[in-house]
Short mmCIF file of C-alpha atoms and ligand atoms in Angstrom, two decimals:
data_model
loop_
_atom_site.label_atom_id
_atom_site.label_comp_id
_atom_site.label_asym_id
_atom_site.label_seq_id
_atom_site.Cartn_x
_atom_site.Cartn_y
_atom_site.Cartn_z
CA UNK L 1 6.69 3.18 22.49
CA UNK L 2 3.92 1.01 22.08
CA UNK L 3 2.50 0.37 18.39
CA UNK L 4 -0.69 -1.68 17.55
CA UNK L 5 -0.88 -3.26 13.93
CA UNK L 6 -3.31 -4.12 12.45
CA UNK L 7 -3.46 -6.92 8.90
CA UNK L 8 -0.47 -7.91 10.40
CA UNK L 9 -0.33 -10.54 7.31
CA UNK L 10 -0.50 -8.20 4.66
CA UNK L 11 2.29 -6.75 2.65
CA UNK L 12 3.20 -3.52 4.52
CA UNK L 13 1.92 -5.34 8.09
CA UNK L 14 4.45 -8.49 7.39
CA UNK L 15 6.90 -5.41 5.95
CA UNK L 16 6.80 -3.36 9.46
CA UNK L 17 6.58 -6.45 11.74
CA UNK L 18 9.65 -7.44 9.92
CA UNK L 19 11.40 -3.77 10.56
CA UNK L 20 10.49 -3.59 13.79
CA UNK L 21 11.89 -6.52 14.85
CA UNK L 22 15.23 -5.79 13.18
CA UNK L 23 16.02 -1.76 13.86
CA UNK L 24 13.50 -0.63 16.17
CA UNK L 25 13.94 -2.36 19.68
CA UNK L 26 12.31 0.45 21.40
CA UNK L 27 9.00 -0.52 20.03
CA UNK L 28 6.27 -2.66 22.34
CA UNK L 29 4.93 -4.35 19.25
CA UNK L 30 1.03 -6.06 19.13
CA UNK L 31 0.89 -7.11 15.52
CA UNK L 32 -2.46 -8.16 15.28
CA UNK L 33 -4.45 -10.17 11.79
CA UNK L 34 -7.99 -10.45 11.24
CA UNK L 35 -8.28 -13.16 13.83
CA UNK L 36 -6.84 -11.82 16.11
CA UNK L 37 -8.77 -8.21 15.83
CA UNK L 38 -11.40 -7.73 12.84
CA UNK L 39 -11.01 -3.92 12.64
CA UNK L 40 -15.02 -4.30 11.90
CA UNK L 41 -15.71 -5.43 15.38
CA UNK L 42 -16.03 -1.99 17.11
CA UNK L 43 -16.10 -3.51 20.60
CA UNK L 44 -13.45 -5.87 19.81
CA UNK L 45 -11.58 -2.71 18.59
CA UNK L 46 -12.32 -0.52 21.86
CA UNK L 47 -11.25 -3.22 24.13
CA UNK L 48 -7.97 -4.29 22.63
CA UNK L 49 -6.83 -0.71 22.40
CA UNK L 50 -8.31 -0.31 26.03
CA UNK L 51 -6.16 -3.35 27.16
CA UNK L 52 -2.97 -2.51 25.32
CA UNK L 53 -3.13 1.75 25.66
CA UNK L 54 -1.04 1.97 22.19
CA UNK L 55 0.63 5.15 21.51
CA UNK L 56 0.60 4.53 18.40
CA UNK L 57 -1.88 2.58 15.95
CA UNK L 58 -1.08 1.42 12.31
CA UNK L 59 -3.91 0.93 10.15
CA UNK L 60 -2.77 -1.93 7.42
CA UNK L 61 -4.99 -3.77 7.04
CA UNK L 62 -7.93 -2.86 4.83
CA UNK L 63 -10.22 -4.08 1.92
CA UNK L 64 -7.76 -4.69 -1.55
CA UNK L 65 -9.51 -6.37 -4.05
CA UNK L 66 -10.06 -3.73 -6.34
CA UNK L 67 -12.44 -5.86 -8.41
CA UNK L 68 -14.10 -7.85 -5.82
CA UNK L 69 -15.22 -4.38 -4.34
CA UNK L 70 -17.22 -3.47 -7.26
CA UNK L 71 -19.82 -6.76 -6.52
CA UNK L 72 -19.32 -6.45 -2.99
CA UNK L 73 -19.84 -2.74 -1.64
CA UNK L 74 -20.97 -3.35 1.69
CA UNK L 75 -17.67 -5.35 2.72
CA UNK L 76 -15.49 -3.32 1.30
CA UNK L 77 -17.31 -0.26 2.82
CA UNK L 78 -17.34 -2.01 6.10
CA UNK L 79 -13.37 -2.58 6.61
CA UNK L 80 -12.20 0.97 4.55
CA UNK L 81 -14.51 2.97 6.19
CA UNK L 82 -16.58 1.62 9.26
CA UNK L 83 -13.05 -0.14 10.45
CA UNK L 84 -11.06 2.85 9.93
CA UNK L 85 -14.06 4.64 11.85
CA UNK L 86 -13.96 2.18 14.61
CA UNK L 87 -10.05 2.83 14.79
CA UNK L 88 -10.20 6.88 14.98
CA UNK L 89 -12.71 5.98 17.73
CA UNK L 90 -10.60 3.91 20.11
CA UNK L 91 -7.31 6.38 19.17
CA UNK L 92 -9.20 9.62 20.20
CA UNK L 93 -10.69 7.70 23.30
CA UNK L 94 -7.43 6.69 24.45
CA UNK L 95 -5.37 9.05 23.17
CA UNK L 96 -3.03 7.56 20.46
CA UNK L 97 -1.53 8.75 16.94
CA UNK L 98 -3.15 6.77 13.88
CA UNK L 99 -1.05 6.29 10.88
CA UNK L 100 -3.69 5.13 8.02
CA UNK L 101 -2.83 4.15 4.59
CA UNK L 102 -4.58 5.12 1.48
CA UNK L 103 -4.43 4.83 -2.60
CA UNK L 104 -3.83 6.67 -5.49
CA UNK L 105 -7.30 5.36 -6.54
CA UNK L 106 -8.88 8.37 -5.18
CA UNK L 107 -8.06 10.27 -7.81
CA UNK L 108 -9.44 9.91 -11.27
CA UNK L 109 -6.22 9.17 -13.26
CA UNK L 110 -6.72 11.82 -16.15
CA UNK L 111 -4.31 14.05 -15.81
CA UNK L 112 -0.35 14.43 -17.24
CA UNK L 113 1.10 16.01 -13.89
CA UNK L 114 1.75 14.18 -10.40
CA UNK L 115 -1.18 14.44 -8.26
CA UNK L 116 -0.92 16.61 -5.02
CA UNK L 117 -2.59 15.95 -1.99
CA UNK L 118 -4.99 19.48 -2.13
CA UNK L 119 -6.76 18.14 -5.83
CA UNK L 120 -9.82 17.13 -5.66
CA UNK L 121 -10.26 13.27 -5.25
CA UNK L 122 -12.47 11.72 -7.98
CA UNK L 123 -12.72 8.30 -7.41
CA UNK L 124 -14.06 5.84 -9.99
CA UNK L 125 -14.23 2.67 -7.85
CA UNK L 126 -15.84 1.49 -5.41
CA UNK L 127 -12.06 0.96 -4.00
CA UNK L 128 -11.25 3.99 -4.32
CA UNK L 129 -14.15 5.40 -2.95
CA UNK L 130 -14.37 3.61 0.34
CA UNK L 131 -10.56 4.69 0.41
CA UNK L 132 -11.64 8.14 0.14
CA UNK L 133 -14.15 7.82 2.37
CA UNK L 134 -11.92 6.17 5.02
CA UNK L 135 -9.84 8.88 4.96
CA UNK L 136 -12.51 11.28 5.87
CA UNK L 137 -12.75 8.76 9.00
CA UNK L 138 -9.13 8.88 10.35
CA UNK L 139 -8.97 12.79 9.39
CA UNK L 140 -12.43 13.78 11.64
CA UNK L 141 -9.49 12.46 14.85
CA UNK L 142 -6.97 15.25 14.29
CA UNK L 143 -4.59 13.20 15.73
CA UNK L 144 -4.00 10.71 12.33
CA UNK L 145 -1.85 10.83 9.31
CA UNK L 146 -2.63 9.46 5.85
CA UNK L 147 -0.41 7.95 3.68
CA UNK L 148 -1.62 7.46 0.34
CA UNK L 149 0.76 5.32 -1.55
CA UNK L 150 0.47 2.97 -5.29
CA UNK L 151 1.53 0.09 -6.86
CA UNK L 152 2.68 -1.91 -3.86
CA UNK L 153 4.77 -4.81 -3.96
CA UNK L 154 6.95 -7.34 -1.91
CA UNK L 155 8.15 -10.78 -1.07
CA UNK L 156 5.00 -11.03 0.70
CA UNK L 157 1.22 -11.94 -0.38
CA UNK L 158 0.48 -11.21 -4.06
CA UNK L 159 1.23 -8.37 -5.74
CA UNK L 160 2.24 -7.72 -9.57
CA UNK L 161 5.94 -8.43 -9.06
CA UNK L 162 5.29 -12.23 -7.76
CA UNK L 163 2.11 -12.67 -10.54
CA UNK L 164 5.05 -11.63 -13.70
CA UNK L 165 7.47 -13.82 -12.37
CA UNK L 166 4.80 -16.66 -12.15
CA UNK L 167 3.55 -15.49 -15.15
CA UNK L 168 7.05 -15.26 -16.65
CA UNK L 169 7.54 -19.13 -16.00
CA UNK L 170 4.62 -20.59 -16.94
CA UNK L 171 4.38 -18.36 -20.71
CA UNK L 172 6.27 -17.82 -23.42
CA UNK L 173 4.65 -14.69 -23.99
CA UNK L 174 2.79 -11.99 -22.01
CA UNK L 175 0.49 -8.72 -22.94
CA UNK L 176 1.13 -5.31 -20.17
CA UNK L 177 -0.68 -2.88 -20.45
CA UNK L 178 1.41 0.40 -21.26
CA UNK L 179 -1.09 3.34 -21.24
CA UNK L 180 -1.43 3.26 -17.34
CA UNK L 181 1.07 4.90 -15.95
CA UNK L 182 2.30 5.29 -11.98
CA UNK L 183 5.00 4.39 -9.13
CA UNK L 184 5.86 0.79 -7.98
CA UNK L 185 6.41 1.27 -4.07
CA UNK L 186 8.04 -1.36 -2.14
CA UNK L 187 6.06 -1.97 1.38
CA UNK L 188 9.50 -2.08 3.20
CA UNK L 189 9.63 1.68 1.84
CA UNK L 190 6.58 2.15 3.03
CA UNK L 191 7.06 0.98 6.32
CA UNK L 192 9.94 2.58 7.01
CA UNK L 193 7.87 6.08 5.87
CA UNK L 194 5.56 5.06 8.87
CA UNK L 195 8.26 4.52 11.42
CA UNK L 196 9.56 8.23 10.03
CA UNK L 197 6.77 9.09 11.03
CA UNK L 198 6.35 7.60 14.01
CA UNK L 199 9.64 8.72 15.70
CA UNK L 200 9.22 12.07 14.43
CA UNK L 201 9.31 15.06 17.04
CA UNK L 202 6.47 17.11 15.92
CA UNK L 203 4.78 14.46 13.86
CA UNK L 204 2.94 15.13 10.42
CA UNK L 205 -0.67 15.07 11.00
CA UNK L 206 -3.19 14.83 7.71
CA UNK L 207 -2.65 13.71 3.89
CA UNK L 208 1.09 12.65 2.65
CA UNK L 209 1.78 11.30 -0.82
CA UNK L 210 4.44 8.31 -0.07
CA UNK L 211 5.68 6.11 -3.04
CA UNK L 212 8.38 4.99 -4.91
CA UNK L 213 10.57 7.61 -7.06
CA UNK L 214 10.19 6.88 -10.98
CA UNK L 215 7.19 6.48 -12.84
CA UNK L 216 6.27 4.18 -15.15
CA UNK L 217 3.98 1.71 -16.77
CA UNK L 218 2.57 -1.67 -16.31
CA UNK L 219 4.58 -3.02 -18.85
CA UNK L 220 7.71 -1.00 -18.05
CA UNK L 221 7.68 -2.38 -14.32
CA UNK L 222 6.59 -6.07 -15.72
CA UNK L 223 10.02 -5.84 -18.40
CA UNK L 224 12.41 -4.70 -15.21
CA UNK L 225 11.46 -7.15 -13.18
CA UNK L 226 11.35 -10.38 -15.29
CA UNK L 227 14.82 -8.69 -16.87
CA UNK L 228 15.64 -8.48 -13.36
CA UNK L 229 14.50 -11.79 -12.44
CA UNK L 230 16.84 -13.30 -14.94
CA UNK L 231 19.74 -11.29 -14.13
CA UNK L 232 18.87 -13.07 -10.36
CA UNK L 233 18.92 -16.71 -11.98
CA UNK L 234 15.01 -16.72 -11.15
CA UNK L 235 13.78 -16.88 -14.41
CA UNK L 236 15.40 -18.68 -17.06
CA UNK L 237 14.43 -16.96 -20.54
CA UNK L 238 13.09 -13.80 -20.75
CA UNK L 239 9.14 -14.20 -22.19
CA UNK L 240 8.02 -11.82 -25.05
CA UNK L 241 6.48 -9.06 -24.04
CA UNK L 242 4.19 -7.12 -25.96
CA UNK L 243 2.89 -3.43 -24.84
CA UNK L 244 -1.33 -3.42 -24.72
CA UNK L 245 -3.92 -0.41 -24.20
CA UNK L 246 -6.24 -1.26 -21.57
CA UNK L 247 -8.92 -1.50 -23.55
CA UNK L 248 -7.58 -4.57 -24.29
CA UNK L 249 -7.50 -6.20 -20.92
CA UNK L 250 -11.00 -5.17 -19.27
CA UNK L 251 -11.76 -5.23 -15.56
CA UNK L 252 -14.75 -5.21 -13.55
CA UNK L 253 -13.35 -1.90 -11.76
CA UNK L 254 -11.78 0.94 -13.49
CA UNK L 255 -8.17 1.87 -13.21
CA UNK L 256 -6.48 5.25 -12.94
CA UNK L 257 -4.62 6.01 -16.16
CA UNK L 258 -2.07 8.98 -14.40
CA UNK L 259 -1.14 7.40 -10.85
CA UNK L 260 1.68 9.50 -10.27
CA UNK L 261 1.78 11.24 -7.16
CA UNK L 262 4.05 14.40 -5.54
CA UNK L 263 6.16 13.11 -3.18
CA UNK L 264 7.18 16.98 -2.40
CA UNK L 265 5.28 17.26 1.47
CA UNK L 266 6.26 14.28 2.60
CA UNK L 267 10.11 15.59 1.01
CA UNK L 268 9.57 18.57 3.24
CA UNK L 269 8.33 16.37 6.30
CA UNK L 270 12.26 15.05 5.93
CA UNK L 271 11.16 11.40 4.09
CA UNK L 272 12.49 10.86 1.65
CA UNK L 273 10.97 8.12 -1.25
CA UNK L 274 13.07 5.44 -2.29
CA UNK L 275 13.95 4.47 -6.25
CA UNK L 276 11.73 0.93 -6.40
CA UNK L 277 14.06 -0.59 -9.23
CA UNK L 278 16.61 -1.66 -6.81
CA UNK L 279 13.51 -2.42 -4.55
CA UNK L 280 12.42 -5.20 -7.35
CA UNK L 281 16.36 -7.00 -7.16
CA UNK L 282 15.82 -6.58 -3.51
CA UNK L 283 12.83 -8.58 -3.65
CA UNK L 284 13.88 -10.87 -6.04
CA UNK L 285 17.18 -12.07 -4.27
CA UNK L 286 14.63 -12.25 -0.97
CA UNK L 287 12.52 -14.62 -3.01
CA UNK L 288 15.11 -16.37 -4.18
CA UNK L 289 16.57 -17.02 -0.92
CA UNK L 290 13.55 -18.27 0.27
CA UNK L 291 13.62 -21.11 -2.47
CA UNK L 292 13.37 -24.48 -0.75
N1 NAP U 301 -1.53 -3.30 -2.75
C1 NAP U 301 -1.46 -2.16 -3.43
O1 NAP U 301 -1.04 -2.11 -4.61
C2 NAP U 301 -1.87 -0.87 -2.78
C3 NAP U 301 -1.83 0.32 -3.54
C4 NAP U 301 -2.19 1.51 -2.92
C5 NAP U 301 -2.56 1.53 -1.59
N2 NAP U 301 -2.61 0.36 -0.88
C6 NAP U 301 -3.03 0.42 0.51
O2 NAP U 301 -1.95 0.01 1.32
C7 NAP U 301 -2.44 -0.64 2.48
C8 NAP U 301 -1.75 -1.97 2.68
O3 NAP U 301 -1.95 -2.74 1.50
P1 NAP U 301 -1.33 -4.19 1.34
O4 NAP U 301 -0.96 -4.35 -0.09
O5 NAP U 301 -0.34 -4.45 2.41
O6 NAP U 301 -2.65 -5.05 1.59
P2 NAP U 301 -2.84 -6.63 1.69
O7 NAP U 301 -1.55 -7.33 1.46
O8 NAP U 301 -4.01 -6.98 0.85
O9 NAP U 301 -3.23 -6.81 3.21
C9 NAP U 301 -4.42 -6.34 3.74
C10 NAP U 301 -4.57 -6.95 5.09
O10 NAP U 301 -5.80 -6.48 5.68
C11 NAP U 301 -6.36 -7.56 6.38
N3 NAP U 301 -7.77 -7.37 6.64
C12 NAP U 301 -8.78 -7.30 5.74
N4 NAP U 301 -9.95 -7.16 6.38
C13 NAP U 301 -9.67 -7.14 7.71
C14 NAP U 301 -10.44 -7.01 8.88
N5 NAP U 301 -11.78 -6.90 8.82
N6 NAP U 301 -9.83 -7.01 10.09
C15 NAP U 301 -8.48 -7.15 10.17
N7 NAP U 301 -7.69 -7.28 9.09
C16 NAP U 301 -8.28 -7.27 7.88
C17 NAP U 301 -6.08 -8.76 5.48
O11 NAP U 301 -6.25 -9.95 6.21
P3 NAP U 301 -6.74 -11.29 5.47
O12 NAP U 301 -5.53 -11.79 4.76
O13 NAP U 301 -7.19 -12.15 6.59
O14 NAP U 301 -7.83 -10.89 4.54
C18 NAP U 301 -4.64 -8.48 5.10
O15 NAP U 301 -3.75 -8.98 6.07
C19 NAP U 301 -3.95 -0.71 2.34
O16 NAP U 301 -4.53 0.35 3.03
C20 NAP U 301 -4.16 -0.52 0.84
O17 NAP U 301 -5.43 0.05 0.57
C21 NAP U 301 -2.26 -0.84 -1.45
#
C-alpha cells in the first residue's frame, strides 16, 4: 500500500510517520513537509502524486493558528481550502482514497449535547470556516473521508499539554478557563483512527467524529496533566490553579464553548476512541524520556 503524507512535521504527521514505521510494514511511506510539497502548489501537488501513484493520501497538514487566521484570511484560506482542493484534484485524477482531517470549530459551540456529524456547521472563525469549507473540497471527490477531531495533543510541536507543563514550571500560579468544555485527543489516537481506516475492507467514505472519550474543560485537562506531570517526576510542585470564564482571557478568534462530539459512526465503522487521560501519562513519560 502506498500512502502519501502530507505536514509530515506536525503532530498527527510526526504521530503516523512514527506508527507506520513501527506496526505497519506493509505501507510504501512518502512523508512529505512543506518543503518538500506545499499542498498550495497545485502543480507541485499533481506531479508528486503523478510520480508516486499513492493509494492512499493523508491530508495533515493544514493552516492551525486559530488566531493568526483571523488577520490573515487569505493564507489560511489558501492551505484549508485551495490545498485541500488541489489534493481532491490529484486523488480523483489518479485514483486514490483521501483521508482529510477537520475540527470541532465548525460548529458553533452552544449547545449541551455532543455534536453529530448531520448538524448544521456554524462556524465562528475564520479557522473554522476555511475548515468547513475544506471539507466541502475533499467531499466534492467521493472517494475521501473526514475526520473531524479536537483538542489535539502530543510529544510533538505545541499543543496545550507541553504549554501547562512549561507553564507549570515557570509559575506559581495559573488561570484555565473552565466554561469551555470538549475532548483532549491524542494524535497517536488519531493516527491510528486513519490507519483503521485505511486497512479497512469497505472503507468509510464522508464525515466521522474521531476524538478522545471524556469530556472536559480547559482547566480540568490543565489540573490532570500538571497532577500527572508530577506523579511522572516532571514537575516538581503542583502550581495553583484557579478556574476562569473566558471572558476573562480574550482572543482575537472565538472559541467553541460545547466541543464535544459523537463518537457513535465512527463506533459503528468498528473504531473505537481511546480515553486521553492515560494518553497525557503516555505523553508525559515520552517527554520525559526524551530529557537530555
Ligand atoms: N491541533 C489541534 O488542537 C486540532 C484540533 C482539531 C483539529 N485539528 C486538525 O488536525 C489536523 C492536524 O493538526 P496538527 O495539530 O497535527 O497540526 P500542526 O501540528 O499545526 O501541523 C500542521 C502541519 O501542516 C503543515 N503545513 C502548513 N501549511 C502547509 C503547506 N502549505 N504545505 C505543506 N504543509 C503545510 C505545517 O508545516 P510547517 O510546520 O512548515 O508550518 C505542519 O507540519 C489539522 O487538519 C487540524 O486542522 C487540530
Amino acid at each position: 500500500m502506498r500512502v502519501l503524507l502530507t505536514g509530515a512535521t506536525g503532530q498527527v504527521g510526526t504521530c503516523f510517520q512514527d506508527l507506520a514505521k513501527a506496526n505497519y510494514p506493509q505501507i510504501t511511506l512518502l512523508a512529505t513537509d512543506r518543503s518538500q510539497l506545499d499542498i498550495t502548489d497545485a502543480a507541485a501537488v499533481e506531479h508528486l502524486v503523478g510520480q508516486f501513484q499513492p493509494d492512499i493520501i493523508v491530508n495533515a497538514a493544514a493552516y492551525t493558528a486559530v488566531d493568526r487566521a483571523e488577520s490573515d484570511p487569505e493564507g489560511a484560506w489558501s492551505v484549508n481550502v485551495q490545498a485541500v482542493e488541489n489534493l481532491a484534484l490529484a486523488a480523483q485524477r489518479h485514483q486514490a482514497f483521501l483521508v482529510h482531517i477537520s475540527t470541532d470549530y465548525v460548529f458553533n459551540g452552544e449547545s449541551n449535547k455532543p455534536w453529530v456529524e448531520e448538524h448544521p456547521c456554524d462556524p465562528q472563525s475564520v479557522y473554522g470556516s476555511t475548515k468547513l469549507a475544506g471539507e466541502k473540497a475533499a467531499l466534492a471527490y467521493g472517494q475521501s473521508v473526514i475526520l473531524r477531531t479536537s483538542w489535539v495533543f502530543s510529544e510533538y510541536g505545541n499543543n496545550f499539554l507541553k504549554t501547562m507543563l512549561r507553564l507549570g514550571k515557570e509559575r506559581p500560579g495559573l488561570s484555565i478557563i473552565d466554561d469551555q468544555r470538549g475532548c483532549p485527543t491524542y494524535a497517536g489516537d488519531i493516527a491510528e483512527a486513519v490507519m483503521q481506516i485505511i486497512f479497512t475492507d469497505s472503507r468509510p467514505v464522508g464525515v466521522y467524529h474521531y476524538s478522545g472519550s471524556g469530556e472536559v474543560s480547559w482547566f480540568g485537562f490543565a489540573k490532570a496533566i500538571l497532577q500527572k506531570a508530577c506523579a511522572v517526576g516532571l514537575l516538581e510542585k503542583m502550581p495553583e490553579l484557579t478556574p476562569i470564564p473566558t471572558t476573562q482571557f480574550p482572543t482575537p478568534a472565538k472559541r467553541p464553548k460545547y466541543s464535544v462530539m459523537s463518537t457513535d459512526k465512527i463506533a459503528r465503522a468498528g473504531i473505537k476512541p481511546a480515553d486521553w487521560l492515560p494518553r497525557v501519562e503516555l505523553v508525559l513519560q515520552k517527554l520525559k524520556t526524551s530529557l537530555p
